[in-house]
């Protein structure tokens, strides 16, 4: 992509338009907590969700997909088998695969499963919260999530290191989201604090990145525009009436659907993306 | 039933009243994406949902049920075993069984599972979108869903053919919903375009048909009144304030609960149901 | 605890404050219907939900937890294995374990699974509806739920008997909720009738009790304050605009988040809790 820091509303609109025009099938393997949310958020961006997760069916569906999301929130043997199968199918047929390593560092089981996926599958994008990304990168991590200012300086370098190691673009979500490839890291200033008061917003970002990457060729563009669009939807959701996190969540899903290309084209997104030196 | 085209608001009200009076237990096996929605929609119509889907428990619960829904969105071996078990229990004890063949035609696994269910279980109602019904009937089908005007003429005959082959009443959902038995096909003009912007509305129609069939003796009446009531709720949902598909979805569930017998009795539904020649 | 009947708004506020200060990890094994709701309700009270339910991972996560919820709405062999594993881990490491015996009495499978859990695991709190609690206590039970006035007198004694047998504090939810230990039973007058029109409100009470017990040392205080807070949120939800059960449900989740310590401190809860003689 061109330098991310020069992203304009028009460029974001182009990406949003690409999703609606290509309408890619997004095959998502995910935990049961957020399955409905992930299906809806993909549909609201304009792509087609499918959530086939039984061994056999999972791989067959991945063969038809424009992108594959592997969210590791679910750890049963059968589900792990399906994760591998879908990842492999994506790699073999050229569908980009996105990893959301939910709970990385929390249990030995998760370490083992995520490690085996990182060895076996080539990922286009890896998205986690600060703690998960830091753990995968071998850096010091607090599993409950690290969002302090003191950590901020380090996370850019950590994300770059993980990008260099995996070949994927890395998205670390937190107070400010960070997107990095092996060469550079960027902070994206968008979003709303209520997003952290709702279960599944991290997982929905993973689904969003799969929808964007299923419609765009470039990993970095997909990651930057997906993360930015997601945060903008979070801000616009707060402008609709709400009484707490549950009604905000409904607003958020509406805001995703309403962030249409023609809306995005008029937004001034200058200054939203900054390079981390 | 009497000729579906003569359905009145009073007749629809009688069916809605039957659900609230009989309060049948509806045992639903379904995919994980829409489980919560299906439970709620059944409760809002006035029936009692139960979602027992482990082998053993699934059949035992089906033995207590007024109707059984088999939604094949989930393809694990254990779930397929439970689908067969619950279908068999329904057939043996006389509880009508409704099939929702989610994703028919999409993968070889789905073909195999749905084929085995259609061989082993006798269904009262089979509900799918145009593409799924066409695929099951052996007609040309586009798996991503077919809603074009060009297909419309054919779908009535296709649905009748599948009804003749299976002995079930067939509901094909699309821009206009089609209900058919072996003798005739009817189009039902009700619904709202936002229903297609929300994940799970197709699955919720399946649950609705199970709730209606669990309370009414006649397959065709249950299918016609269930489909009509569902579409009317979709229209009434659009009259409540909403900002996008997510708030529309909340409205839709509220509208189901609010379509009480006394409300339906006052509706003019003349012209909603037409015979397809 | 001091006598429950003397509970004040200030005391309730202290409990709510304890959750937000300790922010315990609540490991919840539950059915797929209500997984998202249970995660959100725990987060909205101020605790941290985690829903790891695969054998291996379930126990490892329970070792990190401040409290463990075992909701038996899901009956697959693997899930039953995980329920035992998480219960055992909780007992071994001193994390209180809450049981929600969903569907007790409905099927032989549920009897067997719940019986095995009650033998193997020591529970801090057991919560069910009137029918479930009565069935577990060996009393006459109607499985579809018993909420009549005629049953009310008996349920206090039944709950006490189950408390004496299990060593747990017992919560029986119904028109009026009943909380009992082996010595005494109390009725808690709070809540709203729309709570019964939404799927999952019973399960969310179980999650609430786990969040409270994960933050408070005393079983009876956690059960009484959790049940009271839950009912108060149900009442406050009805004061927000809604058009039916689905919008009420959103209000309910918002009301949980909004029942902050400083709000509770100002509430007059005198007369909400009465001893059943």
XYZ file of N, CA and C in Angstrom, chain B residues 36-159:
372
model
N -29.588 -18.809 20.230
C -30.285 -17.895 21.120
C -31.499 -17.280 20.436
N -31.338 -16.888 19.189
C -32.459 -16.315 18.438
C -33.615 -17.307 18.319
N -33.301 -18.548 18.030
C -34.356 -19.537 17.820
C -35.109 -19.828 19.115
N -34.368 -19.857 20.209
C -35.028 -20.059 21.496
C -35.959 -18.887 21.793
N -35.475 -17.682 21.576
C -36.299 -16.509 21.874
C -37.516 -16.404 20.962
N -37.349 -16.685 19.686
C -38.484 -16.509 18.781
C -39.593 -17.504 19.122
N -39.222 -18.700 19.505
C -40.225 -19.688 19.903
C -40.948 -19.236 21.172
N -40.175 -18.723 22.130
C -40.784 -18.220 23.365
C -41.719 -17.045 23.078
N -41.310 -16.171 22.169
C -42.117 -14.982 21.872
C -43.428 -15.335 21.161
N -43.436 -16.417 20.396
C -44.711 -16.859 19.793
C -45.636 -17.477 20.845
N -45.083 -17.847 21.995
C -45.915 -18.411 23.052
C -45.685 -19.886 23.311
N -44.711 -20.479 22.624
C -44.365 -21.880 22.868
C -43.164 -21.954 23.807
N -42.738 -23.185 24.147
C -41.630 -23.362 25.081
C -40.434 -23.968 24.374
N -39.347 -23.238 24.246
C -38.188 -23.790 23.539
C -37.332 -24.679 24.433
N -36.757 -25.713 23.836
C -35.693 -26.453 24.510
C -34.706 -26.838 23.418
N -33.414 -26.813 23.718
C -32.380 -26.913 22.691
C -31.398 -28.032 23.030
N -31.910 -29.179 23.459
C -31.038 -30.270 23.901
C -30.430 -30.954 22.688
N -29.104 -30.948 22.573
C -28.529 -31.465 21.337
C -27.407 -32.470 21.515
N -27.231 -32.984 22.710
C -26.249 -34.062 22.878
C -26.943 -35.395 22.618
N -26.254 -36.318 21.944
C -26.842 -37.647 21.761
C -27.315 -38.187 23.115
N -28.440 -38.864 23.134
C -29.018 -39.332 24.388
C -30.049 -38.318 24.850
N -29.565 -37.197 25.331
C -30.443 -36.141 25.802
C -31.343 -35.611 24.682
N -30.813 -35.518 23.478
C -31.577 -34.963 22.347
C -32.813 -35.805 22.053
N -32.650 -37.117 22.062
C -33.779 -37.995 21.798
C -34.764 -38.014 22.956
N -34.236 -38.025 24.160
C -35.115 -38.039 25.336
C -35.982 -36.783 25.368
N -35.385 -35.656 25.000
C -36.138 -34.410 25.020
C -37.162 -34.394 23.876
N -36.787 -34.955 22.740
C -37.718 -35.010 21.605
C -38.946 -35.848 21.947
N -38.774 -36.827 22.835
C -39.920 -37.656 23.234
C -40.971 -36.847 23.987
N -40.562 -35.734 24.562
C -41.483 -34.890 25.335
C -42.056 -33.757 24.505
N -41.591 -33.622 23.270
C -41.840 -32.398 22.508
C -43.146 -32.436 21.728
N -43.693 -31.236 21.519
C -44.838 -31.071 20.638
C -44.424 -30.965 19.179
N -43.203 -30.582 18.937
C -42.630 -30.565 17.585
C -41.113 -30.537 17.718
N -40.461 -30.987 16.659
C -39.000 -31.075 16.652
C -38.485 -30.328 15.425
N -37.489 -29.469 15.632
C -36.834 -28.792 14.509
C -35.433 -29.352 14.319
N -35.139 -29.777 13.100
C -33.785 -30.209 12.773
C -33.170 -29.203 11.795
N -32.324 -28.351 12.313
C -31.601 -27.375 11.503
C -30.200 -27.940 11.316
N -29.799 -28.132 10.066
C -28.555 -28.852 9.809
C -27.352 -27.933 9.621
N -27.357 -26.804 10.315
C -26.230 -25.894 10.180
C -24.979 -26.393 10.877
N -25.055 -27.505 11.541
C -23.935 -27.976 12.360
C -23.663 -29.425 11.997
N -22.439 -29.726 11.663
C -22.133 -30.952 10.951
C -21.200 -31.901 11.696
N -21.001 -31.706 12.991
C -20.113 -32.649 13.692
C -20.794 -34.012 13.769
N -19.994 -35.057 13.877
C -20.533 -36.420 13.954
C -21.558 -36.551 15.077
N -21.218 -35.994 16.202
C -22.098 -36.122 17.364
C -23.404 -35.385 17.125
N -23.314 -34.259 16.443
C -24.537 -33.511 16.199
C -25.405 -34.226 15.175
N -24.767 -34.820 14.192
C -25.534 -35.559 13.180
C -26.230 -36.746 13.843
N -25.525 -37.388 14.762
C -26.134 -38.487 15.523
C -27.365 -37.987 16.291
N -27.228 -36.826 16.902
C -28.346 -36.271 17.674
C -29.510 -35.875 16.765
N -29.206 -35.365 15.579
C -30.262 -35.009 14.623
C -31.096 -36.253 14.278
N -30.409 -37.345 13.983
C -31.128 -38.574 13.645
C -31.958 -39.070 14.828
N -31.346 -39.018 15.991
C -32.010 -39.518 17.192
C -33.295 -38.727 17.476
N -33.193 -37.406 17.379
C -34.362 -36.571 17.677
C -35.426 -36.739 16.592
N -35.005 -36.860 15.345
C -35.959 -37.072 14.257
C -36.705 -38.386 14.426
N -35.955 -39.416 14.782
C -36.547 -40.737 14.987
C -37.540 -40.691 16.149
N -37.140 -40.059 17.237
C -38.034 -39.978 18.401
C -39.318 -39.240 18.046
N -39.178 -38.161 17.277
C -40.370 -37.430 16.841
C -41.286 -38.322 16.021
N -40.721 -39.003 15.054
C -41.525 -39.889 14.206
C -42.208 -40.985 15.021
N -41.476 -41.568 15.937
C -42.034 -42.692 16.705
C -43.160 -42.264 17.623
N -43.025 -41.077 18.185
C -44.038 -40.645 19.152
C -45.045 -39.677 18.550
N -44.944 -39.442 17.268
C -45.983 -38.651 16.612
C -45.792 -37.151 16.687
N -44.598 -36.698 17.099
C -44.360 -35.251 17.080
C -43.900 -34.854 15.674
N -44.535 -33.867 15.072
C -44.125 -33.442 13.731
C -42.686 -32.938 13.733
N -41.960 -33.227 12.649
C -40.557 -32.841 12.552
C -40.383 -31.883 11.378
N -39.697 -30.777 11.630
C -39.443 -29.750 10.618
C -37.963 -29.788 10.256
N -37.658 -29.756 8.967
C -36.257 -29.754 8.512
C -35.881 -28.380 7.950
N -34.743 -27.867 8.393
C -34.160 -26.662 7.797
C -32.770 -27.034 7.281
N -32.666 -27.346 5.997
C -31.413 -27.876 5.435
C -30.406 -26.778 5.118
N -29.883 -26.151 6.156
C -28.999 -24.991 5.981
C -27.788 -25.349 5.113
N -27.532 -24.532 4.141
C -26.353 -24.718 3.302
C -26.436 -25.891 2.343
N -27.648 -26.350 2.044
C -27.785 -27.469 1.101
C -27.085 -27.111 -0.205
N -26.253 -28.028 -0.656
C -25.556 -27.799 -1.911
C -24.203 -27.149 -1.764
N -23.887 -26.676 -0.570
C -22.627 -25.934 -0.420
C -21.421 -26.867 -0.352
N -21.536 -27.969 0.361
C -20.387 -28.885 0.507
C -20.861 -30.339 0.391
N -19.952 -31.240 0.046
C -20.290 -32.673 0.007
C -20.785 -33.179 1.358
N -20.191 -32.677 2.439
C -20.626 -33.116 3.771
C -22.098 -32.795 3.995
N -22.511 -31.610 3.606
C -23.920 -31.229 3.817
C -24.846 -32.091 2.958
N -24.425 -32.355 1.736
C -25.226 -33.257 0.895
C -25.433 -34.597 1.580
N -24.350 -35.124 2.115
C -24.415 -36.462 2.706
C -25.326 -36.465 3.936
N -25.146 -35.477 4.805
C -25.930 -35.438 6.048
C -27.405 -35.207 5.748
N -27.691 -34.249 4.873
C -29.092 -33.950 4.574
C -29.749 -35.107 3.837
N -29.004 -35.753 2.965
C -29.547 -36.920 2.276
C -29.907 -38.024 3.255
N -29.042 -38.242 4.221
C -29.317 -39.321 5.176
C -30.529 -38.981 6.046
N -30.695 -37.725 6.385
C -31.869 -37.333 7.184
C -33.154 -37.486 6.370
N -33.103 -37.070 5.108
C -34.304 -37.173 4.275
C -34.694 -38.638 4.039
N -33.722 -39.539 4.069
C -34.040 -40.963 3.926
C -34.627 -41.541 5.212
N -34.112 -41.076 6.345
C -34.425 -41.771 7.600
C -35.624 -41.190 8.342
N -35.901 -39.924 8.120
C -36.911 -39.240 8.932
C -38.054 -38.771 8.043
N -39.265 -38.853 8.576
C -40.419 -38.321 7.852
C -40.679 -36.889 8.329
N -40.661 -35.959 7.391
C -40.806 -34.563 7.781
C -42.208 -34.022 7.506
N -42.681 -33.190 8.411
C -43.956 -32.508 8.216
C -43.765 -31.298 7.304
N -42.681 -30.581 7.538
C -42.379 -29.363 6.778
C -40.875 -29.334 6.480
N -40.532 -28.967 5.262
C -39.142 -28.703 4.899
C -39.055 -27.240 4.481
N -38.169 -26.487 5.135
C -38.027 -25.061 4.832
C -36.603 -24.725 4.445
N -36.413 -24.063 3.336
C -35.088 -23.589 2.955
C -35.231 -22.343 2.110
N -34.088 -21.715 1.779
C -34.191 -20.606 0.831
C -34.329 -21.172 -0.588
N -34.544 -20.315 -1.545
C -34.762 -20.780 -2.925
C -33.665 -21.745 -3.370
N -32.421 -21.379 -3.073
C -31.304 -22.209 -3.521
C -31.305 -23.583 -2.860
N -31.532 -23.604 -1.554
C -31.516 -24.878 -0.824
C -32.645 -25.801 -1.295
N -33.830 -25.232 -1.432
C -34.974 -26.049 -1.868
C -34.733 -26.566 -3.282
N -34.221 -25.708 -4.136
C -33.950 -26.129 -5.516
C -32.916 -27.246 -5.542
N -31.875 -27.092 -4.747
C -30.846 -28.135 -4.706
C -31.428 -29.463 -4.240
N -32.214 -29.429 -3.176
C -32.810 -30.682 -2.674
C -33.751 -31.306 -3.694
N -34.411 -30.460 -4.485
C -35.344 -30.963 -5.491
C -34.626 -31.440 -6.747
N -33.318 -31.275 -6.756
C -32.561 -31.715 -7.923
C -32.593 -30.719 -9.070
N -33.056 -29.527 -8.782
C -33.089 -28.487 -9.818
C -31.791 -27.688 -9.779
N -31.584 -26.893 -10.792
C -30.432 -26.004 -10.858
C -30.477 -25.056 -9.645
N -29.357 -24.894 -8.968
C -29.374 -24.010 -7.798
C -28.093 -23.205 -7.703
N -28.249 -21.946 -7.314
C -27.067 -21.167 -6.949
C -26.988 -21.130 -5.447
N -25.864 -21.580 -4.931
C -25.769 -21.796 -3.497
C -25.821 -20.506 -2.699
N -25.374 -19.400 -3.288
C -25.386 -18.144 -2.534
C -26.798 -17.587 -2.379
N -27.776 -18.296 -2.833
C -29.153 -17.834 -2.686
C -29.639 -17.236 -3.993
N -30.853 -17.577 -4.405
C -31.387 -17.141 -5.690
C -32.676 -16.372 -5.436
N -32.645 -15.102 -5.713
C -33.839 -14.326 -5.410
C -34.313 -13.517 -6.605
N -33.830 -13.846 -7.778
C -34.151 -13.029 -8.937
C -35.563 -13.305 -9.441
N -36.111 -12.347 -10.170
C -37.453 -12.487 -10.736
C -37.482 -13.656 -11.720
N -36.419 -13.819 -12.453
C -36.338 -14.898 -13.424
C -36.547 -16.270 -12.809
N -36.114 -16.429 -11.574
C -36.262 -17.728 -10.922
C -37.654 -17.927 -10.356
N -38.352 -16.834 -10.165
C -39.607 -16.896 -9.410
C -40.619 -17.877 -9.985
N -40.821 -17.823 -11.274
C -41.821 -18.703 -11.895
C -41.521 -20.162 -11.578
N -40.253 -20.504 -11.652
C -39.893 -21.908 -11.464
C -40.003 -22.427 -10.042
N -39.830 -21.551 -9.060
C -39.687 -22.043 -7.690
C -40.968 -22.721 -7.183
N -42.122 -22.266 -7.636
C -43.373 -22.896 -7.220
C -43.423 -24.358 -7.627
N -43.057 -24.603 -8.873
C -43.072 -25.982 -9.357
C -41.999 -26.821 -8.653
N -40.840 -26.201 -8.456
C -39.759 -26.902 -7.762
C -40.191 -27.311 -6.358
N -40.826 -26.386 -5.667
C -41.271 -26.676 -4.298
C -42.323 -27.785 -4.303
